[in-house]
Short mmCIF file of C-alpha atoms in Angstrom, two decimals:
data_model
loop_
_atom_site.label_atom_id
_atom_site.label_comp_id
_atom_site.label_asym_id
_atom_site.label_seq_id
_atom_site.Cartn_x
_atom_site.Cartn_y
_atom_site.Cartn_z
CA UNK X 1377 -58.15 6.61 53.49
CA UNK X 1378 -54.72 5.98 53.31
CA UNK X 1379 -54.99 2.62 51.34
CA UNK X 1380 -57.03 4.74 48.82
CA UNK X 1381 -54.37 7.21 48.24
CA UNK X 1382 -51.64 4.80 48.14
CA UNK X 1383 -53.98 2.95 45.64
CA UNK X 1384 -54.35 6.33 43.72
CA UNK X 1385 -50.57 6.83 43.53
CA UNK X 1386 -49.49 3.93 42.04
CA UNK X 1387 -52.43 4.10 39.42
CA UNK X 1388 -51.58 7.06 38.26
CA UNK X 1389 -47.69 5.40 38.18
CA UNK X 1390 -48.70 2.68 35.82
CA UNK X 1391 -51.05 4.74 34.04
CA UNK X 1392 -47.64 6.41 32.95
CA UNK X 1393 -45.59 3.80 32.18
CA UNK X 1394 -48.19 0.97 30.78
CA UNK X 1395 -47.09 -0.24 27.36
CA UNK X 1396 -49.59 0.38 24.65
CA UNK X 1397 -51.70 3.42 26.65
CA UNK X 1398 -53.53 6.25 24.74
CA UNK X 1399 -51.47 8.50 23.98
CA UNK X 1400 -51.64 12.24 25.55
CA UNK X 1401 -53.04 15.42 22.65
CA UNK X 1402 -49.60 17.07 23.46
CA UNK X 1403 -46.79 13.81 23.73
CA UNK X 1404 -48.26 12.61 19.99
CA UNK X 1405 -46.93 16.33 19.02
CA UNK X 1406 -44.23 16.41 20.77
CA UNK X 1407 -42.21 13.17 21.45
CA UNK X 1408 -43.16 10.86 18.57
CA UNK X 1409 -43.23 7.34 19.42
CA UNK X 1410 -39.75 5.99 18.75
CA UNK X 1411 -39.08 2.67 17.07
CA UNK X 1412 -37.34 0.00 19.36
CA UNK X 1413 -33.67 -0.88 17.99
CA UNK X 1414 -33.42 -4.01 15.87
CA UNK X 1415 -31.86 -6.17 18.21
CA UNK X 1416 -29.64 -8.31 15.90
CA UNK X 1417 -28.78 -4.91 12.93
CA UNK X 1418 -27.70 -5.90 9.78
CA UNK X 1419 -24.09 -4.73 8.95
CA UNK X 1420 -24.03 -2.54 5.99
CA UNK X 1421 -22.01 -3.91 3.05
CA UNK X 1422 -18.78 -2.09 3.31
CA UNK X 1423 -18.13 0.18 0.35
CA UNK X 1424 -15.82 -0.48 -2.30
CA UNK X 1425 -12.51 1.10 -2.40
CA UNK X 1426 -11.36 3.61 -5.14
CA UNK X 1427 -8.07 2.04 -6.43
CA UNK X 1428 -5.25 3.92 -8.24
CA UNK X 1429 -4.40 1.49 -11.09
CA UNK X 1430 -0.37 2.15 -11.21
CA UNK X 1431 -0.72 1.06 -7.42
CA UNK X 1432 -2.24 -1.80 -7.45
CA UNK X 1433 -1.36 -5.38 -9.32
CA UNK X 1434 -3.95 -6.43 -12.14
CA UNK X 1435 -2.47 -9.62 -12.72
CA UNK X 1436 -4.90 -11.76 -10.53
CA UNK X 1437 -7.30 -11.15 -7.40
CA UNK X 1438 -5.79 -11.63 -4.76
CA UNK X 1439 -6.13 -14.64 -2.64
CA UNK X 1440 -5.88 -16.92 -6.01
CA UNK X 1441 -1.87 -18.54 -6.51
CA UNK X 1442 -0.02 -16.83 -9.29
CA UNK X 1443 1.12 -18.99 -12.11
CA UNK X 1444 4.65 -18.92 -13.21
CA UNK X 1445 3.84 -16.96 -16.15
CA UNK X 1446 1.84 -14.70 -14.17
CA UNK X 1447 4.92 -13.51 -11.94
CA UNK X 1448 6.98 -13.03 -15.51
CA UNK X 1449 4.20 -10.89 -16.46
CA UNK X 1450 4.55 -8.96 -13.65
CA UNK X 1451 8.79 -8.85 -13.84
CA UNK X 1452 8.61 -7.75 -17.08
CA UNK X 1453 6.61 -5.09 -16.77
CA UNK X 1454 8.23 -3.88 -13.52
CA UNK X 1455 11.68 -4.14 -15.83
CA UNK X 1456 10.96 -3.51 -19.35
CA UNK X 1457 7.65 -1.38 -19.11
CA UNK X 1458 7.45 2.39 -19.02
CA UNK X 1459 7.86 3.19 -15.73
CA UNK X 1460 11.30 0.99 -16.27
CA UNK X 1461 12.89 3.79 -18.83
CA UNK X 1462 11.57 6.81 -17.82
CA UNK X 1463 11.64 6.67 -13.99
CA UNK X 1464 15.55 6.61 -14.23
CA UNK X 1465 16.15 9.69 -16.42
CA UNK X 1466 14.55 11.52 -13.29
CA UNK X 1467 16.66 10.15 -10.96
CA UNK X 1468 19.59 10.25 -13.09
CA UNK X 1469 18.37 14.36 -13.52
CA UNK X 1470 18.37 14.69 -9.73
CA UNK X 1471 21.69 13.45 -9.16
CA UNK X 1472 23.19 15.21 -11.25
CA UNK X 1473 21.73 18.10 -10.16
CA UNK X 1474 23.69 17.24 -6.66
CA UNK X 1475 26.30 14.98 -7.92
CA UNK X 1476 28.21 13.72 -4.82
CA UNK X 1477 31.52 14.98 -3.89
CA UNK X 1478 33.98 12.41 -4.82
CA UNK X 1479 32.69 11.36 -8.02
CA UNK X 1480 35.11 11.74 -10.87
CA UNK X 1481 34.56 14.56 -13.52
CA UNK X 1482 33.01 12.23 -16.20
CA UNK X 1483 30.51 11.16 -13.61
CA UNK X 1484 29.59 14.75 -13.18
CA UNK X 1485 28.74 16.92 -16.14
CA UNK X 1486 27.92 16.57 -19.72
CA UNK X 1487 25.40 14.19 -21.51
CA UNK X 1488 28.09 11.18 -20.79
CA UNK X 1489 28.03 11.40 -16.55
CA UNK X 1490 24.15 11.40 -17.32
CA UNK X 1491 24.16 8.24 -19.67
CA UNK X 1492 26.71 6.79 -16.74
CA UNK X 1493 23.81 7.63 -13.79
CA UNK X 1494 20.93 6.67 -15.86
CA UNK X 1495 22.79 3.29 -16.95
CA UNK X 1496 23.97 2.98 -13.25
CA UNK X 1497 19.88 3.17 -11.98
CA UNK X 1498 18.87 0.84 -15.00
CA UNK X 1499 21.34 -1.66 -14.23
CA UNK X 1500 20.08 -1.43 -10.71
CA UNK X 1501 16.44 -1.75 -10.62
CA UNK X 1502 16.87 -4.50 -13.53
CA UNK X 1503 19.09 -6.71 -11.23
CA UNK X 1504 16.89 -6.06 -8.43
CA UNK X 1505 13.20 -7.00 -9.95
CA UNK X 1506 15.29 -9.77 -11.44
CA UNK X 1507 16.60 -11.24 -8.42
CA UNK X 1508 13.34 -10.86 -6.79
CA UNK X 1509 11.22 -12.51 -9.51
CA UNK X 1510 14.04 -15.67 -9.75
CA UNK X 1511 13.63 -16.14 -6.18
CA UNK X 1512 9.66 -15.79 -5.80
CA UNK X 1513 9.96 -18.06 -8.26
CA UNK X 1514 11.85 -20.91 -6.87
CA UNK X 1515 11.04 -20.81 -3.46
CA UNK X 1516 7.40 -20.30 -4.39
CA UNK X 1517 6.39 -16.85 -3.11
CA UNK X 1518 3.81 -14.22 -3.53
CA UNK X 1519 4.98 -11.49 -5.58
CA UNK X 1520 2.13 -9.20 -4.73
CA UNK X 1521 1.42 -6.73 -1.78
CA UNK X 1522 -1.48 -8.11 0.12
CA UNK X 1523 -3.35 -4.49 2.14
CA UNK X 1524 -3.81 -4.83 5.80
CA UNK X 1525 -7.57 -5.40 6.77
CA UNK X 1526 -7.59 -2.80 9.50
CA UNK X 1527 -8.95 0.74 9.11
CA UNK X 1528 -6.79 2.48 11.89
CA UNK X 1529 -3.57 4.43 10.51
CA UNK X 1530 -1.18 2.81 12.66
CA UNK X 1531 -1.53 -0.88 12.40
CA UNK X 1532 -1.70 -0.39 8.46
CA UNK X 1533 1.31 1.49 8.47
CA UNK X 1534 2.52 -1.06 10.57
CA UNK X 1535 1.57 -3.53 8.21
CA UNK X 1536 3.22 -2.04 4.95
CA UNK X 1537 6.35 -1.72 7.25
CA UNK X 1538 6.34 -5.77 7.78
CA UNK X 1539 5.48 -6.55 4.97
CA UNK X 1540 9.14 -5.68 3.92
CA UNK X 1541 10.67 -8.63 5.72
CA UNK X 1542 7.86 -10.98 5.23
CA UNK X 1543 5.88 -11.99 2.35
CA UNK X 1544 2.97 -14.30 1.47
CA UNK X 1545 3.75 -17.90 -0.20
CA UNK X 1546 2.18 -19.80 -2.97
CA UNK X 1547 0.21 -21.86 -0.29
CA UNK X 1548 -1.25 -18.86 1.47
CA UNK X 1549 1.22 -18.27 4.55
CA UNK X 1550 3.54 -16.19 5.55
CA UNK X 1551 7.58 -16.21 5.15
CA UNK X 1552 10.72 -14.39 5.51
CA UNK X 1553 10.76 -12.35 2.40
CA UNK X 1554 13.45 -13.82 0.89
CA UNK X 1555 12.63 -11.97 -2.87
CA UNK X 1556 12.92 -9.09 -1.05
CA UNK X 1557 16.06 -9.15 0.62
CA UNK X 1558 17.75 -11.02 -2.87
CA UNK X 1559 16.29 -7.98 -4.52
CA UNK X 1560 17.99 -5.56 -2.41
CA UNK X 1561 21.31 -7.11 -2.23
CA UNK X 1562 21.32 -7.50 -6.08
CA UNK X 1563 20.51 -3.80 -6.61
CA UNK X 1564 22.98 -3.07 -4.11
CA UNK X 1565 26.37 -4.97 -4.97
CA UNK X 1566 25.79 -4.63 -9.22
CA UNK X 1567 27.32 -1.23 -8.58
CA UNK X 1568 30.43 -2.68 -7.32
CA UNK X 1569 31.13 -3.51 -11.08
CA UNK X 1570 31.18 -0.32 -12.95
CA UNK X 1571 30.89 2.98 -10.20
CA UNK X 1572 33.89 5.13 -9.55
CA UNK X 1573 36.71 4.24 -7.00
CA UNK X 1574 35.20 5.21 -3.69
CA UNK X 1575 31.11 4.16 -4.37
CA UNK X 1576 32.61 0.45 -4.96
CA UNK X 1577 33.24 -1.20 -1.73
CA UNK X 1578 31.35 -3.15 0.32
CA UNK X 1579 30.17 -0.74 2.48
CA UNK X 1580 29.00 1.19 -0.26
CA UNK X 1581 27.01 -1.76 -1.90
CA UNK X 1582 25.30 -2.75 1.81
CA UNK X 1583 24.13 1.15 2.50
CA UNK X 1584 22.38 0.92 -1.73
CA UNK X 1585 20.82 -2.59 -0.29
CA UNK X 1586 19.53 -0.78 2.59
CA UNK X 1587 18.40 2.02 -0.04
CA UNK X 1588 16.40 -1.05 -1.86
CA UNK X 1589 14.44 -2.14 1.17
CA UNK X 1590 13.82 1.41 2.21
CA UNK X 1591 12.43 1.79 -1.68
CA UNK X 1592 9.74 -1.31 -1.08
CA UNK X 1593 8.76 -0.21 2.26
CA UNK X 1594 7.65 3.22 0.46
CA UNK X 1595 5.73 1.28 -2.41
CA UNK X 1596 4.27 -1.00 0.53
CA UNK X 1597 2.67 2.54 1.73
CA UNK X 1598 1.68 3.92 -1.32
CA UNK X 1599 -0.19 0.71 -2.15
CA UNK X 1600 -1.96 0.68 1.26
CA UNK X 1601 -2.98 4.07 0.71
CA UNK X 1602 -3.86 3.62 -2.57
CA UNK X 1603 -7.79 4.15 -1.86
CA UNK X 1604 -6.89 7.25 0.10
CA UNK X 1605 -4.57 8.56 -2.22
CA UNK X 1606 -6.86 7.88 -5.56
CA UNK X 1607 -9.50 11.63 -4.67
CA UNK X 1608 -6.05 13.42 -4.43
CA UNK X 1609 -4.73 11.28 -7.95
CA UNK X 1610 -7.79 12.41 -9.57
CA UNK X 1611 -8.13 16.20 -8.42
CA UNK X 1612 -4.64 16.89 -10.20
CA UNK X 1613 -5.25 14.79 -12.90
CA UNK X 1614 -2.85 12.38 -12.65
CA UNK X 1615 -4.68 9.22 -13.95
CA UNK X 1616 -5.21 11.17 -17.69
CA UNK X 1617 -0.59 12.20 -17.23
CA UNK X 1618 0.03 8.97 -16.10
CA UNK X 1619 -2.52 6.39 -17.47
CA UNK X 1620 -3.39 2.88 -15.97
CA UNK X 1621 -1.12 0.82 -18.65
CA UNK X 1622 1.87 3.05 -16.77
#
């Protein structure tokens, strides 16, 4: 008798967890059967990235070497495009809004102290993007921001940060970023030759270097967050105030 139950018990066991058994009136309402997992799941292809054009480089995808004429392309429009003439009148606007203490009167008020800023930024940024195309030139580097390929926060804002003292070569590596740091030092020491006594040392000249790298580490994040940053562009408009060609 006890055989017989035993045998009872563990029929009623495998009755339960037999593959392919009739299904019960009340589990096919209940708990539909569910579909075993694909064991090797196709990865969905990731989607594309909204871009913010100003942001970005349309000279050539990256991963392909840029010609000669391709990184004069892009120095000439980073010195002699829009952006090149109007970005300074701002700056040259803010400073004098705050003009620093020592500065001389004629660097101070009136239309001349602003043509004497504005000329002052111009001559920078030109001697900077020029020194920095030269040298990309001749030692055969990169001129364009490559994004990280991680999607955490930290390790691309990591990433923009490097990518301030290193740059990408012709060949595909990675190098000191020597265009950088010629950029910087041009844009730093050009003021040497025309500010006023005080703002024309060497001290002076190293702190506007260090004002130049600081400058490309902040387009290195704006480029990296381009994609994030392109809903917010559009939602105020900015693409149609400053278009694509900017």
């Amino acid at each position: 008798m006890r055989s017989l139950h035993l045998f009872v018990v563990v029929f009623s066991c495998w009755q339960l967890v037999a593959p392919g058994r009739p299904a019960a009136a009340q589990d096919s309402v209940s708990q539909p059967p569910v579909a075993a997992p694909d064991p090797q799941p196709q990865q969905a292809a990731p989607a594309k990235l909204e871009q913010v054009p100003w942001l970005s480089y349309p000279v050539l995808a990256p991963g392909k070497p840029m010609t000669s004429g391709q990184k004069f392309s892009l120095y000439a429009h980073q010195s002699f495009g829009p952006p090149a003439f109007f970005s300074p009148a701002f700056g040259a606007a803010i400073r004098m809004a705050n003009p620093p203490s020592q500065y001389p009167r004629a660097w101070k008020d009136g239309a001349g102290a602003f043509g004497r800023i504005y000329g002052s930024t111009l001559a920078t940024q030109t001697s900077k993007h020029t020194a920095e195309f030269l040298t990309a030139d001749a030692f055969h580097y990169d001129s364009r921001y490559y994004p990280s390929h991680s999607t955490e926060t930290l390790p691309r804002i990591g990433h923009a940060l490097a990518f301030v003292v290193v740059q990408k070569t012709d060949t595909g590596g990675t190098a000191l970023a020597l265009p950088h740091f010629a950029g910087a030092a041009a844009g730093g020491f050009v003021g040497m030759a025309y500010l006023p006594p005080g703002y024309d040392s060497l001290s002076r000249a190293g702190q506007r270097a260090s004002s130049e790298l600081a400058q490309i580490a902040l387009k290195n994040l704006a480029r990296e967050f381009a994609p994030e940053l392109a809903p917010i562009a559009r939602k105020i408009h900015l693409p149609k105030i400053v278009p694509a060609w900017w």
